[in-house]
Short mmCIF file of C-alpha atoms and ligand atoms in Angstrom, two decimals:
data_model
loop_
_atom_site.label_atom_id
_atom_site.label_comp_id
_atom_site.label_asym_id
_atom_site.label_seq_id
_atom_site.Cartn_x
_atom_site.Cartn_y
_atom_site.Cartn_z
CA VAL L 470 5.61 101.79 229.21
CA THR L 471 6.38 98.10 229.42
CA ASP L 472 6.39 96.37 232.77
CA PRO L 473 8.79 94.93 233.67
CA ILE L 474 11.11 97.63 232.34
CA ARG L 475 14.19 95.94 230.92
CA VAL L 476 17.46 97.46 232.09
CA GLY L 477 20.86 97.30 230.30
CA LEU L 478 23.77 98.52 232.42
CA VAL L 479 27.15 99.62 231.05
CA GLY L 480 30.14 99.07 233.32
CA TYR L 481 30.65 96.45 236.02
CA GLY L 482 32.95 98.29 238.41
CA PHE L 483 32.08 100.23 241.58
CA MET L 484 28.97 101.97 240.24
CA GLY L 485 27.94 98.93 238.16
CA VAL L 486 27.59 96.94 241.38
CA ALA L 487 26.00 99.80 243.36
CA HIS L 488 23.38 100.27 240.64
CA SER L 489 22.79 96.53 240.25
CA HIS L 490 21.96 96.37 243.94
CA ALA L 491 19.67 99.39 243.53
CA TRP L 492 17.70 97.90 240.60
CA ARG L 493 17.22 94.64 242.52
CA THR L 494 16.22 96.35 245.78
CA ALA L 495 14.11 99.31 244.71
CA PRO L 496 10.93 97.37 243.69
CA ARG L 497 11.15 95.17 246.73
CA MET L 498 11.27 98.05 249.22
CA LEU L 499 9.80 101.17 247.60
CA PRO L 500 6.64 101.80 245.58
CA THR L 501 8.22 102.00 242.13
CA ALA L 502 5.16 101.56 239.86
CA LEU L 503 7.39 99.61 237.48
CA ASN L 504 9.50 96.51 238.02
CA PRO L 505 13.04 96.57 236.61
CA ALA L 506 14.32 93.38 234.96
CA LEU L 507 18.07 92.98 235.10
CA THR L 508 18.23 92.11 231.45
CA ALA L 509 21.86 92.69 230.37
CA ILE L 510 25.08 94.04 231.77
CA CYS L 511 27.81 95.27 229.44
CA GLY L 512 31.57 94.98 229.99
CA ARG L 513 34.59 94.76 227.66
CA SER L 514 36.54 92.15 229.56
CA GLY L 515 35.92 88.67 231.00
CA GLY L 516 35.33 90.01 234.53
CA VAL L 517 31.84 90.98 233.52
CA GLU L 518 30.66 87.34 233.57
CA ALA L 519 31.32 86.87 237.29
CA VAL L 520 29.70 90.20 238.16
CA ALA L 521 26.66 89.34 236.03
CA ARG L 522 26.29 86.03 237.91
CA GLN L 523 26.82 87.56 241.35
CA GLN L 524 24.54 90.53 240.73
CA GLY L 525 21.70 88.63 239.02
CA TRP L 526 21.93 89.87 235.42
CA HIS L 527 20.30 87.59 232.87
CA SER L 528 22.80 88.18 230.02
CA VAL L 529 26.10 89.82 229.10
CA GLU L 530 27.06 92.07 226.24
CA ARG L 531 30.61 92.95 225.31
CA SER L 532 29.94 96.34 223.67
CA TRP L 533 27.58 99.16 224.57
CA GLU L 534 26.63 99.53 220.92
CA ALA L 535 25.27 95.95 220.91
CA LEU L 536 23.45 96.60 224.15
CA ILE L 537 21.65 99.67 222.70
CA GLU L 538 20.73 97.75 219.54
CA ARG L 539 18.83 95.12 221.52
CA ASP L 540 15.04 95.32 221.27
CA ASP L 541 14.68 93.88 224.77
CA ILE L 542 16.36 96.86 226.47
CA ASP L 543 14.11 99.75 227.56
CA LEU L 544 16.50 101.63 229.88
CA VAL L 545 20.27 102.15 229.64
CA ASP L 546 22.14 102.78 232.91
CA ILE L 547 25.56 104.32 232.24
CA CYS L 548 28.13 103.37 234.91
CA SER L 549 31.34 103.79 232.87
CA PRO L 550 33.96 106.64 232.97
CA GLY L 551 33.08 110.19 231.86
CA ASP L 552 34.62 109.93 228.35
CA THR L 553 31.95 107.41 227.39
CA HIS L 554 28.86 109.17 228.77
CA ALA L 555 27.96 111.51 225.89
CA GLU L 556 28.26 108.98 223.10
CA ILE L 557 26.39 106.22 224.93
CA ALA L 558 23.66 108.52 226.32
CA ILE L 559 22.93 110.20 223.00
CA ARG L 560 22.83 106.98 221.05
CA ALA L 561 20.59 105.34 223.67
CA LEU L 562 18.14 108.30 223.88
CA ASP L 563 17.92 108.55 220.14
CA ALA L 564 17.12 104.82 220.06
CA GLY L 565 14.19 105.50 222.44
CA LYS L 566 15.79 104.10 225.61
CA HIS L 567 15.41 105.89 228.96
CA VAL L 568 18.88 106.79 230.29
CA LEU L 569 20.25 107.05 233.83
CA CYS L 570 23.81 108.49 233.49
CA GLU L 571 26.38 108.57 236.27
CA LYS L 572 27.96 111.90 237.23
CA PRO L 573 29.71 114.03 236.09
CA LEU L 574 27.30 114.19 233.14
CA ALA L 575 30.19 114.55 230.64
CA ASN L 576 33.84 115.53 230.39
CA THR L 577 33.26 118.84 228.53
CA LEU L 578 30.66 121.53 228.24
CA GLU L 579 30.15 120.74 224.53
CA GLU L 580 29.37 117.06 225.30
CA ALA L 581 26.99 118.03 228.07
CA GLU L 582 25.17 120.50 225.79
CA ALA L 583 24.75 117.80 223.16
CA MET L 584 23.42 115.43 225.80
CA VAL L 585 20.81 117.97 226.92
CA GLU L 586 19.71 118.40 223.30
CA ALA L 587 19.32 114.63 222.95
CA ALA L 588 17.39 114.47 226.27
CA THR L 589 15.05 117.29 225.10
CA ARG L 590 14.43 115.49 221.80
CA ALA L 591 13.76 112.24 223.60
CA HIS L 592 11.52 113.82 226.22
CA ARG L 593 9.11 114.87 223.53
CA ARG L 594 8.77 111.22 222.63
CA GLY L 595 8.17 110.16 226.26
CA VAL L 596 11.75 109.03 226.83
CA ARG L 597 13.19 110.06 230.24
CA SER L 598 16.68 110.81 231.42
CA MET L 599 18.38 111.43 234.77
CA VAL L 600 21.89 112.19 236.04
CA GLY L 601 23.22 110.24 239.03
CA PHE L 602 23.60 112.89 241.66
CA ASN L 603 22.57 110.29 244.24
CA TYR L 604 23.35 112.43 247.30
CA ARG L 605 20.26 114.51 246.57
CA ARG L 606 18.44 111.50 247.93
CA VAL L 607 20.11 111.28 251.33
CA PRO L 608 17.15 111.85 253.76
CA ALA L 609 19.17 114.21 256.00
CA LEU L 610 20.00 116.43 253.03
CA ILE L 611 16.37 116.58 251.98
CA VAL L 612 15.63 117.81 255.50
CA ALA L 613 18.42 120.38 255.16
CA ARG L 614 16.85 121.62 251.91
CA ARG L 615 13.46 121.88 253.64
CA LEU L 616 14.95 124.00 256.43
CA VAL L 617 16.31 126.39 253.81
CA GLY L 618 13.09 126.40 251.74
CA ASP L 619 10.78 127.10 254.67
CA ASP L 620 12.99 129.94 255.85
CA THR L 621 13.92 128.29 259.16
CA LEU L 622 17.55 129.27 258.50
CA GLY L 623 16.55 132.85 257.57
CA ARG L 624 18.75 134.83 255.22
CA LEU L 625 21.62 132.70 254.00
CA ARG L 626 25.12 133.96 254.58
CA HIS L 627 27.57 131.16 253.89
CA VAL L 628 27.44 127.86 252.02
CA ARG L 629 30.52 125.77 252.75
CA VAL L 630 31.04 122.41 251.00
CA GLN L 631 33.85 119.89 251.16
CA TYR L 632 34.36 116.49 249.70
CA LEU L 633 37.49 114.91 251.16
CA GLN L 634 39.05 111.53 250.47
CA ASP L 635 42.60 110.27 250.98
CA TRP L 636 43.22 107.34 248.63
CA GLY L 637 45.39 109.52 246.33
CA GLU L 638 48.15 109.73 248.94
CA ASP L 639 49.38 106.25 247.93
CA PRO L 640 52.22 106.90 245.39
CA ASP L 641 52.10 103.28 244.16
CA LEU L 642 48.56 103.69 242.95
CA PRO L 643 48.68 103.25 239.18
CA LEU L 644 47.49 105.82 236.72
CA VAL L 645 43.87 104.54 236.57
CA TRP L 646 41.33 106.42 234.49
CA ARG L 647 40.56 108.84 237.30
CA PHE L 648 44.06 110.36 236.87
CA GLN L 649 43.68 110.79 233.13
CA ARG L 650 42.16 113.96 231.69
CA GLU L 651 41.01 112.42 228.43
CA ARG L 652 39.06 109.77 230.35
CA ALA L 653 37.89 111.60 233.44
CA GLY L 654 37.72 115.23 232.25
CA SER L 655 39.31 116.48 235.49
CA GLY L 656 40.46 115.07 238.82
CA ALA L 657 38.96 115.72 242.25
CA LEU L 658 37.25 118.73 240.82
CA GLY L 659 34.92 116.87 238.47
CA ASP L 660 34.81 113.60 240.42
CA LEU L 661 34.07 114.98 243.90
CA GLY L 662 33.32 118.66 243.09
CA ALA L 663 30.46 117.75 240.76
CA HIS L 664 28.48 116.29 243.67
CA VAL L 665 28.91 119.21 246.03
CA LEU L 666 28.46 121.88 243.39
CA ASP L 667 25.14 120.23 242.53
CA LEU L 668 24.16 120.01 246.20
CA ALA L 669 25.20 123.60 246.92
CA GLU L 670 22.70 124.90 244.37
CA HIS L 671 20.04 122.23 244.92
CA LEU L 672 19.92 122.69 248.72
CA THR L 673 19.82 126.48 248.59
CA GLY L 674 17.67 126.88 245.47
CA GLN L 675 20.15 129.56 244.37
CA SER L 676 22.74 129.75 241.63
CA ILE L 677 26.44 130.45 242.05
CA LYS L 678 26.99 133.70 240.18
CA ALA L 679 30.76 134.18 240.26
CA LEU L 680 33.73 132.09 241.35
CA THR L 681 37.49 131.83 241.49
CA ALA L 682 39.38 128.59 241.82
CA LEU L 683 42.73 126.97 242.50
CA THR L 684 43.65 123.42 241.62
CA HIS L 685 46.72 121.43 242.58
CA THR L 686 48.38 118.13 241.67
CA PHE L 687 50.57 116.65 244.42
CA ILE L 688 51.82 113.51 242.71
CA ASN L 689 52.64 114.22 239.07
CA ARG L 690 53.77 110.79 237.92
CA ARG L 691 52.25 107.39 238.68
CA PRO L 692 53.06 103.79 237.62
CA ALA L 693 51.40 102.80 234.38
CA PRO L 694 48.27 100.64 234.97
CA VAL L 695 48.43 96.89 234.44
CA ILE L 696 46.77 96.09 231.10
CA GLY L 697 45.93 92.48 230.16
CA GLY L 698 48.24 91.11 232.83
CA CYS L 699 51.26 93.03 231.46
CA HIS L 700 53.17 95.21 233.91
CA HIS L 701 54.74 98.28 232.42
CA THR L 702 57.53 99.79 234.41
CA ALA L 703 57.29 103.26 232.89
CA GLU L 704 55.67 105.99 234.87
CA ARG L 705 52.92 108.14 233.33
CA LEU L 706 52.01 111.76 233.80
CA VAL L 707 49.04 112.69 235.91
CA ASP L 708 47.26 115.49 234.00
CA VAL L 709 44.38 116.14 236.38
CA ASP L 710 44.05 117.92 239.75
CA ASP L 711 44.39 116.06 243.05
CA ALA L 712 42.64 118.81 244.95
CA ALA L 713 40.70 122.00 244.24
CA GLN L 714 39.41 125.02 246.07
CA VAL L 715 36.73 127.37 244.89
CA ILE L 716 35.32 130.55 246.40
CA GLY L 717 32.41 132.50 245.03
CA PHE L 718 29.04 134.15 245.47
CA PHE L 719 25.46 133.06 245.01
CA ASP L 720 22.78 135.25 243.47
CA GLU L 721 21.67 136.81 246.72
CA ASP L 722 24.70 137.99 248.52
CA VAL L 723 25.57 134.55 249.89
CA THR L 724 29.24 133.46 250.02
CA PHE L 725 30.32 130.03 248.80
CA SER L 726 33.41 127.98 249.45
CA LEU L 727 34.34 124.51 248.26
CA GLU L 728 37.30 122.20 248.97
CA VAL L 729 37.75 118.80 247.39
CA SER L 730 40.72 116.53 247.75
CA ARG L 731 41.97 112.99 247.28
CA PHE L 732 44.81 113.74 249.71
CA ALA L 733 42.97 114.71 252.92
CA THR L 734 44.41 111.92 255.12
CA GLY L 735 41.91 110.59 257.61
CA HIS L 736 38.93 111.46 255.45
CA LYS L 737 37.52 108.50 253.49
CA ASN L 738 34.31 109.90 252.03
CA ALA L 739 33.73 113.14 253.91
CA LEU L 740 31.10 115.04 251.92
CA ARG L 741 30.46 117.87 254.30
CA ILE L 742 28.08 120.77 253.98
CA GLU L 743 27.42 123.64 256.29
CA ILE L 744 24.84 126.33 255.59
CA ASN L 745 24.79 129.38 257.87
CA GLY L 746 21.78 131.62 257.87
CA SER L 747 20.65 134.63 259.97
CA ARG L 748 18.27 132.45 262.01
CA GLY L 749 20.27 129.26 262.16
CA SER L 750 22.53 126.75 260.51
CA VAL L 751 22.68 123.13 259.33
CA CYS L 752 25.69 120.89 259.10
CA PHE L 753 26.08 117.45 257.45
CA ASP L 754 28.84 114.87 256.98
CA LEU L 755 28.27 111.85 254.73
CA GLU L 756 30.41 109.72 257.08
CA ARG L 757 27.46 110.15 259.50
CA LEU L 758 24.75 110.24 256.91
CA ASN L 759 21.80 109.60 259.17
CA GLU L 760 22.47 112.73 261.15
CA LEU L 761 21.78 116.42 260.45
CA LEU L 762 23.11 119.02 262.83
CA PHE L 763 20.79 121.96 263.35
CA TYR L 764 21.46 125.22 265.17
CA ASP L 765 18.57 127.52 266.12
CA HIS L 766 19.96 131.03 266.51
CA SER L 767 16.83 132.22 268.36
CA GLU L 768 17.65 129.99 271.38
CA PRO L 769 18.94 131.85 274.44
CA GLY L 770 22.72 131.85 274.22
CA TRP L 771 23.34 129.96 277.46
CA ARG L 772 21.66 126.82 276.13
CA ALA L 773 22.10 127.32 272.39
CA GLY L 774 24.19 124.98 270.32
CA TYR L 775 24.06 122.53 267.46
CA ARG L 776 21.75 119.61 268.13
CA THR L 777 21.68 116.31 266.22
CA ILE L 778 18.53 115.32 264.35
CA LEU L 779 18.61 111.57 263.76
CA VAL L 780 16.98 111.43 260.39
CA THR L 781 15.33 108.01 260.74
CA GLU L 782 11.78 108.92 261.76
CA ARG L 783 8.86 107.60 259.76
CA ASP L 784 7.99 111.14 258.60
CA HIS L 785 11.49 111.75 257.27
CA PRO L 786 11.84 111.24 253.49
CA TYR L 787 11.97 107.60 252.32
CA ILE L 788 12.25 106.18 255.85
CA VAL L 789 8.71 104.79 255.97
CA HIS L 790 9.80 102.27 253.39
CA TRP L 791 12.78 101.09 255.48
CA TRP L 792 13.23 100.35 259.16
CA PRO L 793 11.95 101.58 262.54
CA PRO L 794 13.44 104.86 263.91
CA GLY L 795 17.17 104.59 264.71
CA HIS L 796 17.69 101.55 262.44
CA THR L 797 19.95 103.56 260.19
CA LEU L 798 20.41 103.78 256.42
CA GLY L 799 23.69 103.63 254.50
CA TYR L 800 25.46 104.69 251.32
CA GLU L 801 23.67 102.11 249.08
CA HIS L 802 20.23 103.44 249.98
CA THR L 803 20.89 106.67 248.02
CA PHE L 804 21.14 104.58 244.86
CA VAL L 805 18.00 102.58 245.72
CA HIS L 806 16.08 105.85 246.14
CA GLN L 807 17.51 107.12 242.86
CA ALA L 808 16.46 103.95 240.96
CA ALA L 809 12.97 104.00 242.54
CA ASP L 810 12.41 107.66 241.72
CA PHE L 811 13.56 107.22 238.14
CA LEU L 812 11.16 104.28 237.66
CA THR L 813 8.32 106.37 239.14
CA ALA L 814 9.08 109.27 236.81
CA ILE L 815 9.04 106.91 233.83
CA ALA L 816 5.79 105.29 234.91
CA ARG L 817 4.09 108.68 235.41
CA GLY L 818 5.53 110.23 232.29
CA ALA L 819 6.96 112.96 234.48
CA PRO L 820 10.34 114.70 234.16
CA ALA L 821 13.04 113.00 236.23
CA GLU L 822 15.36 114.96 238.49
CA PRO L 823 18.23 115.70 238.55
CA SER L 824 17.86 116.27 234.80
CA PHE L 825 20.58 116.34 232.17
CA ALA L 826 20.06 120.15 232.32
CA ASP L 827 21.10 120.01 236.00
CA GLY L 828 24.13 117.99 234.92
CA LEU L 829 24.95 120.67 232.30
CA ARG L 830 24.66 123.37 234.95
CA VAL L 831 27.29 121.57 237.06
CA GLN L 832 29.47 121.22 233.95
CA ARG L 833 29.32 125.02 233.54
CA LEU L 834 30.47 125.51 237.08
CA LEU L 835 33.29 122.95 236.60
CA ALA L 836 34.37 124.69 233.38
CA ALA L 837 34.35 128.07 235.12
CA ALA L 838 36.47 126.67 237.94
CA GLU L 839 38.95 125.14 235.51
CA ALA L 840 39.16 128.39 233.54
CA SER L 841 39.84 130.35 236.70
CA ALA L 842 42.42 127.90 237.94
CA ALA L 843 44.23 128.05 234.58
CA GLU L 844 44.87 131.75 235.16
CA PRO L 845 45.61 131.99 238.85
CA SER L 846 45.71 135.49 240.17
CA THR L 847 47.43 134.78 243.46
CA ILE L 848 49.36 137.57 245.10
CA SER L 849 52.73 136.62 246.55
CA VAL L 850 53.22 137.62 250.19
CA THR L 851 56.76 138.36 251.18
N1 LIG E 22 27.38 108.61 242.20
C1 LIG E 22 28.53 108.37 242.84
O1 LIG E 22 28.63 108.58 244.05
C2 LIG E 22 29.71 107.79 242.06
C3 LIG E 22 30.70 107.12 242.76
C4 LIG E 22 31.75 106.61 242.00
C5 LIG E 22 31.79 106.77 240.65
N2 LIG E 22 30.80 107.48 240.02
C6 LIG E 22 30.80 107.67 238.56
O2 LIG E 22 30.45 106.44 237.95
C7 LIG E 22 31.16 106.25 236.75
C8 LIG E 22 31.97 104.95 236.79
O3 LIG E 22 32.84 105.01 237.96
P1 LIG E 22 33.26 103.70 238.73
O4 LIG E 22 33.83 104.16 240.06
O5 LIG E 22 32.22 102.70 238.75
O6 LIG E 22 34.45 103.22 237.83
P2 LIG E 22 35.14 101.72 237.71
O7 LIG E 22 36.50 102.00 237.17
O8 LIG E 22 34.96 101.04 239.02
O9 LIG E 22 34.21 101.02 236.63
C9 LIG E 22 34.12 101.51 235.32
C10 LIG E 22 33.52 100.42 234.44
O10 LIG E 22 33.34 100.98 233.15
C11 LIG E 22 33.80 100.01 232.19
N3 LIG E 22 34.10 100.65 230.93
C12 LIG E 22 34.98 101.61 230.68
N4 LIG E 22 35.00 102.00 229.37
C13 LIG E 22 33.97 101.28 228.82
C14 LIG E 22 33.45 101.18 227.49
N5 LIG E 22 33.91 101.95 226.53
N6 LIG E 22 32.40 100.35 227.24
C15 LIG E 22 31.87 99.60 228.27
N7 LIG E 22 32.36 99.62 229.51
C16 LIG E 22 33.40 100.45 229.79
C17 LIG E 22 35.00 99.39 232.88
O11 LIG E 22 35.29 98.14 232.28
C18 LIG E 22 34.46 99.19 234.28
O12 LIG E 22 33.65 98.06 234.43
C19 LIG E 22 32.06 107.53 236.56
O13 LIG E 22 31.30 108.42 235.78
C20 LIG E 22 32.14 108.05 238.02
O14 LIG E 22 32.38 109.43 238.06
C21 LIG E 22 29.74 107.96 240.71
#
């Protein structure tokens, strides 16, 4: 493994900037074993130049193919929409580059399967891959997982997950890629649901065995996006869901429910998880990401209740590398942890998690939910 490890990043939007920050910060704050060099950022339009300058990238490429062909790139970080993930990841892995790929892993089950095959081939040659389920690295959620794993919560009964945003409510919002099936795969389901489906299984260590789902689109037509400065007046069809609900069962007699929406006014980025067990419960909301609520069911009833663990102590995960207790972490830290852990896995020659196989597992759940929603079996109530 070369040090520094030379990173090439595809996409310069929201995630492109979040990941740029993470590559810069990880080696300065966490023990990464390898130093990332911000070698090249790739974008198809002129805007990439300014982002490259601001974020500290040494060079710019205008196509991901050219980026992968470069000998001075060791790791490809995919921060472009879902329809690009499979092709870029497979080409990069086959070229011997380590790959960090944003979620959802792909737009279809077939693409995700091909990506896992490429990752398996590459792994044998010492090439690592990881999918960007960054919320696995929120310290409070790692504590939640520990409380399930060490049986503090007892026998699990319910796993309840939500991921609620409200930006979709604006009818003037143009038909950006997130509203297009061929680019995004699905709507809120794949975008937001992928995160919480992954967390539901990761936190419990159990698999969802059966599910049924409903999806809904509230605004069916949106203004065409502005391309190259040209405004098109025509409206375009939204062919993805705006919201989805899933209910199901885990392996061991545990019920599951999920709700995701881009129309939940008042909720900006409310990734919420509650796990109820026979001995207690945990409750988390990303909008208060340093806190984990914990309920101990063995407490005498008159003084029992949820209490708040402020997950900023030095013996909480990752915190020792940051600030003193109470000096809270934020959204961006999840990406810094992700970058640091990927670098460590590469340096040690160890498998990186979440793996592409974990991404494929989520894709199976998404496909099952879509299949169920396509044949709704609702019963009319008169
Ligand atoms: N982990 C998270 O919490 C999180 C949050 C947001 C988005 N995402 C994921 O990150 C990915 C990107 O989302 P975003 O919000 O950054 O989108 P964005 O629209 O802000 O940026 C996408 C970028 O990809 C570029 N791009 C598109 N097609 C390309 C191509 N063929 N070649 C090169 N560049 C191309 C665009 O020019 C743009 O720079 C998606 O997979 C999304 O689901 C993850």
